Amino acid sequence: MTMGEEKESEIQEFKLEKDSELRFEIENNNETVVLEVKAGMAEIFGTELVKGKPYSFTTGAKVAVFTYHGCTIELKGRKNISYISKETPMMSYLNCHACLEKLRQKAEQEGGRGPVTMIVGPADVGKSTVSRILLNYAVRMRRRPVYVDLDIGQGAISVPGTMGAILVERPASIEEGGFSQQAPLVFNFGSVKYQSNLTLCNIITSRLAEVVQERLQSNKKANASGIIVNTAGWIKGDGYKLLTHAAQAFEVDVVLVLDQERLYNELVRDMPNFVRIVLLPKSGGVVERSVSYRQEMRDKRVREYFYGSGGGAAAAAQGVRGASLHPHSFDVKWSDLKIYKIGAPALPDSCMPLGMKAEDNMTKLVAVQPGLNLLHHLLAVSFASSAEEDVINSNVAGFVCVTAVDTDRQTLTILSPQPRPLPDTLLIMCDIQFMDNH
């Protein structure tokens, strides 16, 4: 094969019939695939593609291009795999959107609240993708839904270890890979493991629900548009209890269960009668993510938070290119910092006087002495200015990372999205670590 023939073979044209999907993945390092719609209409996860406009995807991309009417797609570049599938659940997702839209119309006419929809299921069934599709379809109908992400493992709205909410006003960007994230509401959990503090998780979930409901009441259009709640893949034991607590806190109207009959039947049994439980299939294009891949994506998400990549975790999941950010690095004296950690080790009952039980320390605020123990850790910048305030129920302004510790000078080198000085508020130490290679 000559060089010209090899290059030519990297350009492929696909003709899709109606209600079919083109799926492709890129796993080779430093590869770029350019996608272009040559004829017809198509969309990626609910965002419509502009005919004749090239879209670039890089390493890590897992993309599904769907068409309702048929189209012609051109791909330039080397992929690991690319194929057309006619077995797609998109019509089921479209039907869900149509039902939600009827509920929104009813809410609009009656001046009430739109549907609160929670998407549940085990790991790797496409919950985030379905959330994105439903949000995009709602926005294309001129709605303004609120997106709530309770999955602390991925950090779609901020960094991993957080729960958050954003008002979605326009479809997710294909090039930047996610929704515009201006003025997100973010609560810090501080870990990617729910098991580390179940009590704190429930408190934050309830507080997030409370604040979102308050904001909806002050925005008539958003109130009628409702809420889409994305959840984590932990659905057994305590994980199931967290799901039912979230459903209660957000007062959900609809629960969409992806690819899990047992979970569907448990929710039918345990949820109130007015909550509609719907079982949906997962997409055949969903792939299982390894532990190392998840960790890699978390690191990438934190790196994006400080250095930019154009839209957050969705961009990471699709490997698309985005804009750059330029964070600041500066030294801070230990004496100028107020650093705490939420949750103290439980005292064994054997250490207590006879007949007394140890109190629950999982919501206790514990002062942290600055030192090498902070190296590479993220610190949440709380809106609370002192330990006397309700720190747990306070949302956070953002995050900084400790990149160096000087024990002689007693200073920390801080990586921050904003220039010095740090706000005169509390810093909450997180279990999330980030190695800054820039």
Coordinates of C-alpha atoms in Angstrom, one line a residue, residues 172-429:
A172 CA -24.3 21.1 25.1
S173 CA -21.5 22.1 22.9
I174 CA -20.1 19.4 20.6
E175 CA -16.6 21.0 20.3
E176 CA -16.3 21.8 24.0
G177 CA -18.1 18.7 25.2
G178 CA -20.5 20.0 27.8
F179 CA -23.0 22.5 29.0
S180 CA -22.1 26.1 29.8
Q181 CA -21.2 26.2 33.4
Q182 CA -21.6 29.7 34.5
A183 CA -22.6 30.2 38.1
P184 CA -22.8 26.5 39.2
L185 CA -24.1 25.6 42.6
V186 CA -21.5 23.3 44.1
F187 CA -21.4 21.4 47.5
N188 CA -18.2 19.7 48.5
F189 CA -18.3 16.1 49.7
G190 CA -14.5 15.8 49.6
S191 CA -14.1 12.1 48.5
V192 CA -15.1 9.9 45.5
K193 CA -16.3 7.2 47.9
Y194 CA -19.8 7.6 49.4
Q195 CA -18.9 4.9 52.0
S196 CA -16.4 7.3 53.6
N197 CA -19.3 9.4 55.1
L198 CA -22.9 8.4 54.4
T199 CA -24.3 10.9 56.9
L200 CA -22.6 13.8 55.2
C201 CA -23.8 12.6 51.8
N202 CA -27.4 12.7 52.9
I203 CA -27.0 16.1 54.5
I204 CA -25.5 17.6 51.3
T205 CA -28.1 16.0 49.1
S206 CA -30.9 17.4 51.2
R207 CA -29.3 20.9 51.2
L208 CA -28.7 20.9 47.5
A209 CA -32.4 19.9 46.9
E210 CA -33.5 22.7 49.2
V211 CA -31.4 25.4 47.5
V212 CA -32.4 24.2 44.0
Q213 CA -36.1 24.4 45.0
E214 CA -35.6 27.9 46.3
R215 CA -34.0 29.0 43.1
L216 CA -36.8 27.5 41.0
Q217 CA -39.4 29.5 42.9
S218 CA -37.6 32.7 41.8
N219 CA -37.4 31.7 38.1
K220 CA -40.8 31.0 36.5
K221 CA -39.4 29.5 33.3
A222 CA -37.0 27.2 35.1
N223 CA -39.7 26.2 37.5
A224 CA -42.0 25.0 34.7
S225 CA -39.0 23.3 33.0
G226 CA -38.2 21.0 36.0
I227 CA -35.1 19.2 37.0
I228 CA -33.0 16.3 35.6
V229 CA -31.1 14.5 38.4
N230 CA -28.2 12.2 37.5
T231 CA -27.1 9.6 40.1
A232 CA -24.2 7.3 40.8
G233 CA -23.9 3.6 39.9
W234 CA -24.0 2.3 43.5
I235 CA -27.5 0.8 43.7
K236 CA -27.2 -1.9 46.4
G237 CA -27.4 -1.7 50.2
D238 CA -26.5 1.7 51.4
G239 CA -26.3 2.9 47.8
Y240 CA -30.0 2.1 47.4
K241 CA -30.8 4.0 50.6
L242 CA -28.9 7.0 49.2
L243 CA -31.0 6.8 46.0
T244 CA -34.3 6.7 47.9
H245 CA -33.2 9.6 50.1
A246 CA -32.3 11.7 47.0
A247 CA -35.7 10.8 45.5
Q248 CA -37.4 12.0 48.7
A249 CA -35.3 15.2 49.0
F250 CA -35.9 16.3 45.4
E251 CA -39.6 15.2 45.5
V252 CA -39.2 13.3 42.2
D253 CA -42.1 12.7 39.9
V254 CA -40.4 10.3 37.4
V255 CA -37.6 7.8 37.9
L256 CA -36.0 6.4 34.8
V257 CA -34.3 3.1 35.5
L258 CA -31.6 2.0 33.0
D259 CA -31.0 -1.7 32.3
Q260 CA -31.8 -3.1 35.8
E261 CA -35.1 -4.9 36.3
R262 CA -34.3 -5.7 39.9
L263 CA -33.8 -2.0 40.8
Y264 CA -37.0 -1.2 38.8
N265 CA -39.0 -3.6 40.9
E266 CA -37.5 -2.4 44.2
L267 CA -38.4 1.2 43.4
V268 CA -41.9 0.2 42.3
R269 CA -42.2 -1.4 45.7
D270 CA -40.7 1.4 47.8
M271 CA -41.6 4.6 46.0
P272 CA -45.0 6.4 46.6
N273 CA -47.7 5.6 44.0
F274 CA -47.6 9.1 42.4
V275 CA -44.0 8.5 41.3
R276 CA -43.8 7.0 37.9
I277 CA -41.1 4.4 37.5
V278 CA -40.0 3.7 33.9
L279 CA -37.6 0.9 32.8
L280 CA -35.4 1.9 29.8
P281 CA -32.8 -0.1 27.8
K282 CA -29.2 1.0 27.7
S283 CA -27.5 1.8 24.4
G284 CA -25.5 -1.0 22.8
G285 CA -22.6 1.5 22.4
V286 CA -22.0 1.8 26.2
V287 CA -18.7 0.3 27.3
E288 CA -17.5 -0.8 30.7
R289 CA -14.9 1.5 32.2
S290 CA -12.0 0.1 34.2
V291 CA -10.8 1.4 37.6
S292 CA -7.7 2.8 36.0
Y293 CA -9.7 4.5 33.3
R294 CA -12.0 6.1 35.9
Q295 CA -9.0 7.4 37.8
E296 CA -7.5 8.8 34.7
M297 CA -10.7 10.6 33.8
R298 CA -10.9 12.1 37.3
D299 CA -7.3 13.4 37.0
K300 CA -8.2 14.8 33.6
R301 CA -11.3 16.5 35.1
V302 CA -9.3 18.2 37.8
R303 CA -6.7 19.3 35.3
E304 CA -9.5 20.8 33.2
Y305 CA -10.8 22.7 36.2
F306 CA -7.5 24.5 36.5
Y307 CA -6.1 24.5 33.0
G308 CA -9.3 24.2 30.8
S309 CA -10.3 21.8 28.1
G310 CA -13.6 23.3 27.1
G311 CA -16.5 22.0 29.2
G312 CA -15.7 19.6 31.9
A313 CA -16.2 15.9 32.4
A314 CA -18.2 15.5 29.2
A315 CA -15.3 16.8 27.2
A316 CA -13.0 14.3 28.9
A317 CA -15.4 11.5 28.2
Q318 CA -15.5 12.4 24.5
G319 CA -11.9 13.6 24.1
V320 CA -12.8 16.8 22.4
R321 CA -10.6 19.8 22.4
G322 CA -11.4 23.1 24.1
A323 CA -10.1 26.4 25.3
S324 CA -7.2 26.9 27.7
L325 CA -7.3 28.5 31.2
H326 CA -4.4 30.1 32.9
P327 CA -4.4 29.5 36.7
H328 CA -2.3 31.4 39.2
S329 CA 0.4 30.0 41.5
F330 CA 1.4 31.8 44.7
D331 CA 2.7 31.3 48.3
V332 CA 0.5 31.6 51.4
K333 CA 1.6 31.7 55.0
W334 CA 0.4 28.9 57.2
S335 CA -0.7 31.5 59.8
D336 CA -3.1 33.1 57.2
L337 CA -5.0 29.9 56.6
K338 CA -8.0 28.3 58.3
I339 CA -8.1 24.7 57.2
Y340 CA -10.6 22.1 58.4
K341 CA -11.7 18.6 57.6
I342 CA -15.2 17.3 57.9
G343 CA -15.5 14.0 59.9
A344 CA -13.4 12.6 62.7
P345 CA -12.5 9.0 63.4
A346 CA -15.2 7.3 65.4
L347 CA -14.4 6.6 69.1
P348 CA -14.9 2.9 69.9
D349 CA -17.6 2.2 72.4
S350 CA -15.0 0.4 74.6
C351 CA -13.5 3.8 75.3
M352 CA -16.7 5.3 76.6
P353 CA -18.1 5.0 80.2
L354 CA -20.3 2.0 80.8
G355 CA -23.7 2.3 79.1
M356 CA -22.8 5.3 76.9
K357 CA -22.3 5.2 73.2
A358 CA -19.9 7.3 71.2
E359 CA -21.4 10.3 69.4
D360 CA -21.4 10.4 65.6
N361 CA -18.4 12.4 64.5
M362 CA -19.0 12.2 60.8
T363 CA -20.2 15.8 60.6
K364 CA -17.7 17.2 63.1
L365 CA -15.4 20.0 61.9
V366 CA -11.8 19.2 62.7
A367 CA -9.0 21.7 62.5
V368 CA -6.1 20.7 60.2
Q369 CA -2.5 21.8 61.0
P370 CA -0.8 22.9 57.8
G371 CA 2.2 20.7 56.7
L372 CA 3.3 18.0 54.3
N373 CA 0.0 16.3 54.9
L374 CA -1.6 18.8 52.6
L375 CA 0.7 18.2 49.6
H376 CA -1.2 17.7 46.3
H377 CA -4.5 17.8 48.1
L378 CA -7.4 19.9 46.8
L379 CA -8.9 22.4 49.3
A380 CA -12.5 23.6 48.9
V381 CA -12.9 27.3 49.4
S382 CA -16.1 27.6 51.5
F383 CA -18.4 30.5 51.6
A384 CA -18.4 30.1 55.4
S385 CA -16.0 32.6 57.1
S386 CA -15.7 30.9 60.5
A387 CA -16.1 27.5 62.1
E388 CA -19.1 28.8 64.0
E389 CA -21.1 29.0 60.8
D390 CA -23.0 26.1 59.3
V391 CA -20.0 24.9 57.2
I392 CA -21.5 21.6 56.1
N393 CA -24.6 23.3 54.6
S394 CA -22.5 26.0 52.9
N395 CA -21.8 25.7 49.2
V396 CA -18.2 26.3 47.9
A397 CA -16.8 29.1 45.8
G398 CA -14.2 26.8 44.1
F399 CA -11.1 24.8 44.7
V400 CA -7.3 25.3 45.1
C401 CA -4.5 22.8 45.1
V402 CA -1.5 22.6 47.3
T403 CA 1.5 22.1 44.9
A404 CA 4.4 22.6 47.4
V405 CA 5.0 22.8 51.1
D406 CA 7.9 24.7 52.6
T407 CA 8.2 23.6 56.3
D408 CA 11.1 26.0 57.0
R409 CA 9.3 29.2 55.8
Q410 CA 5.9 27.7 56.9
T411 CA 4.3 28.5 53.5
L412 CA 2.1 26.6 51.0
T413 CA 2.3 27.0 47.3
I414 CA -1.2 27.2 46.0
L415 CA -2.6 26.6 42.5
S416 CA -5.7 28.7 42.1
P417 CA -8.1 29.7 39.3
Q418 CA -8.0 33.3 40.6
P419 CA -5.1 35.6 41.6
R420 CA -4.1 36.2 45.2
P421 CA -5.2 36.8 47.8
L422 CA -7.4 33.8 48.9
P423 CA -10.8 34.8 50.3
D424 CA -10.8 35.2 54.0
T425 CA -13.0 32.1 54.5
L426 CA -12.5 28.5 55.6
L427 CA -10.7 25.9 53.5
I428 CA -11.9 22.3 53.6
M429 CA -9.4 19.6 53.0

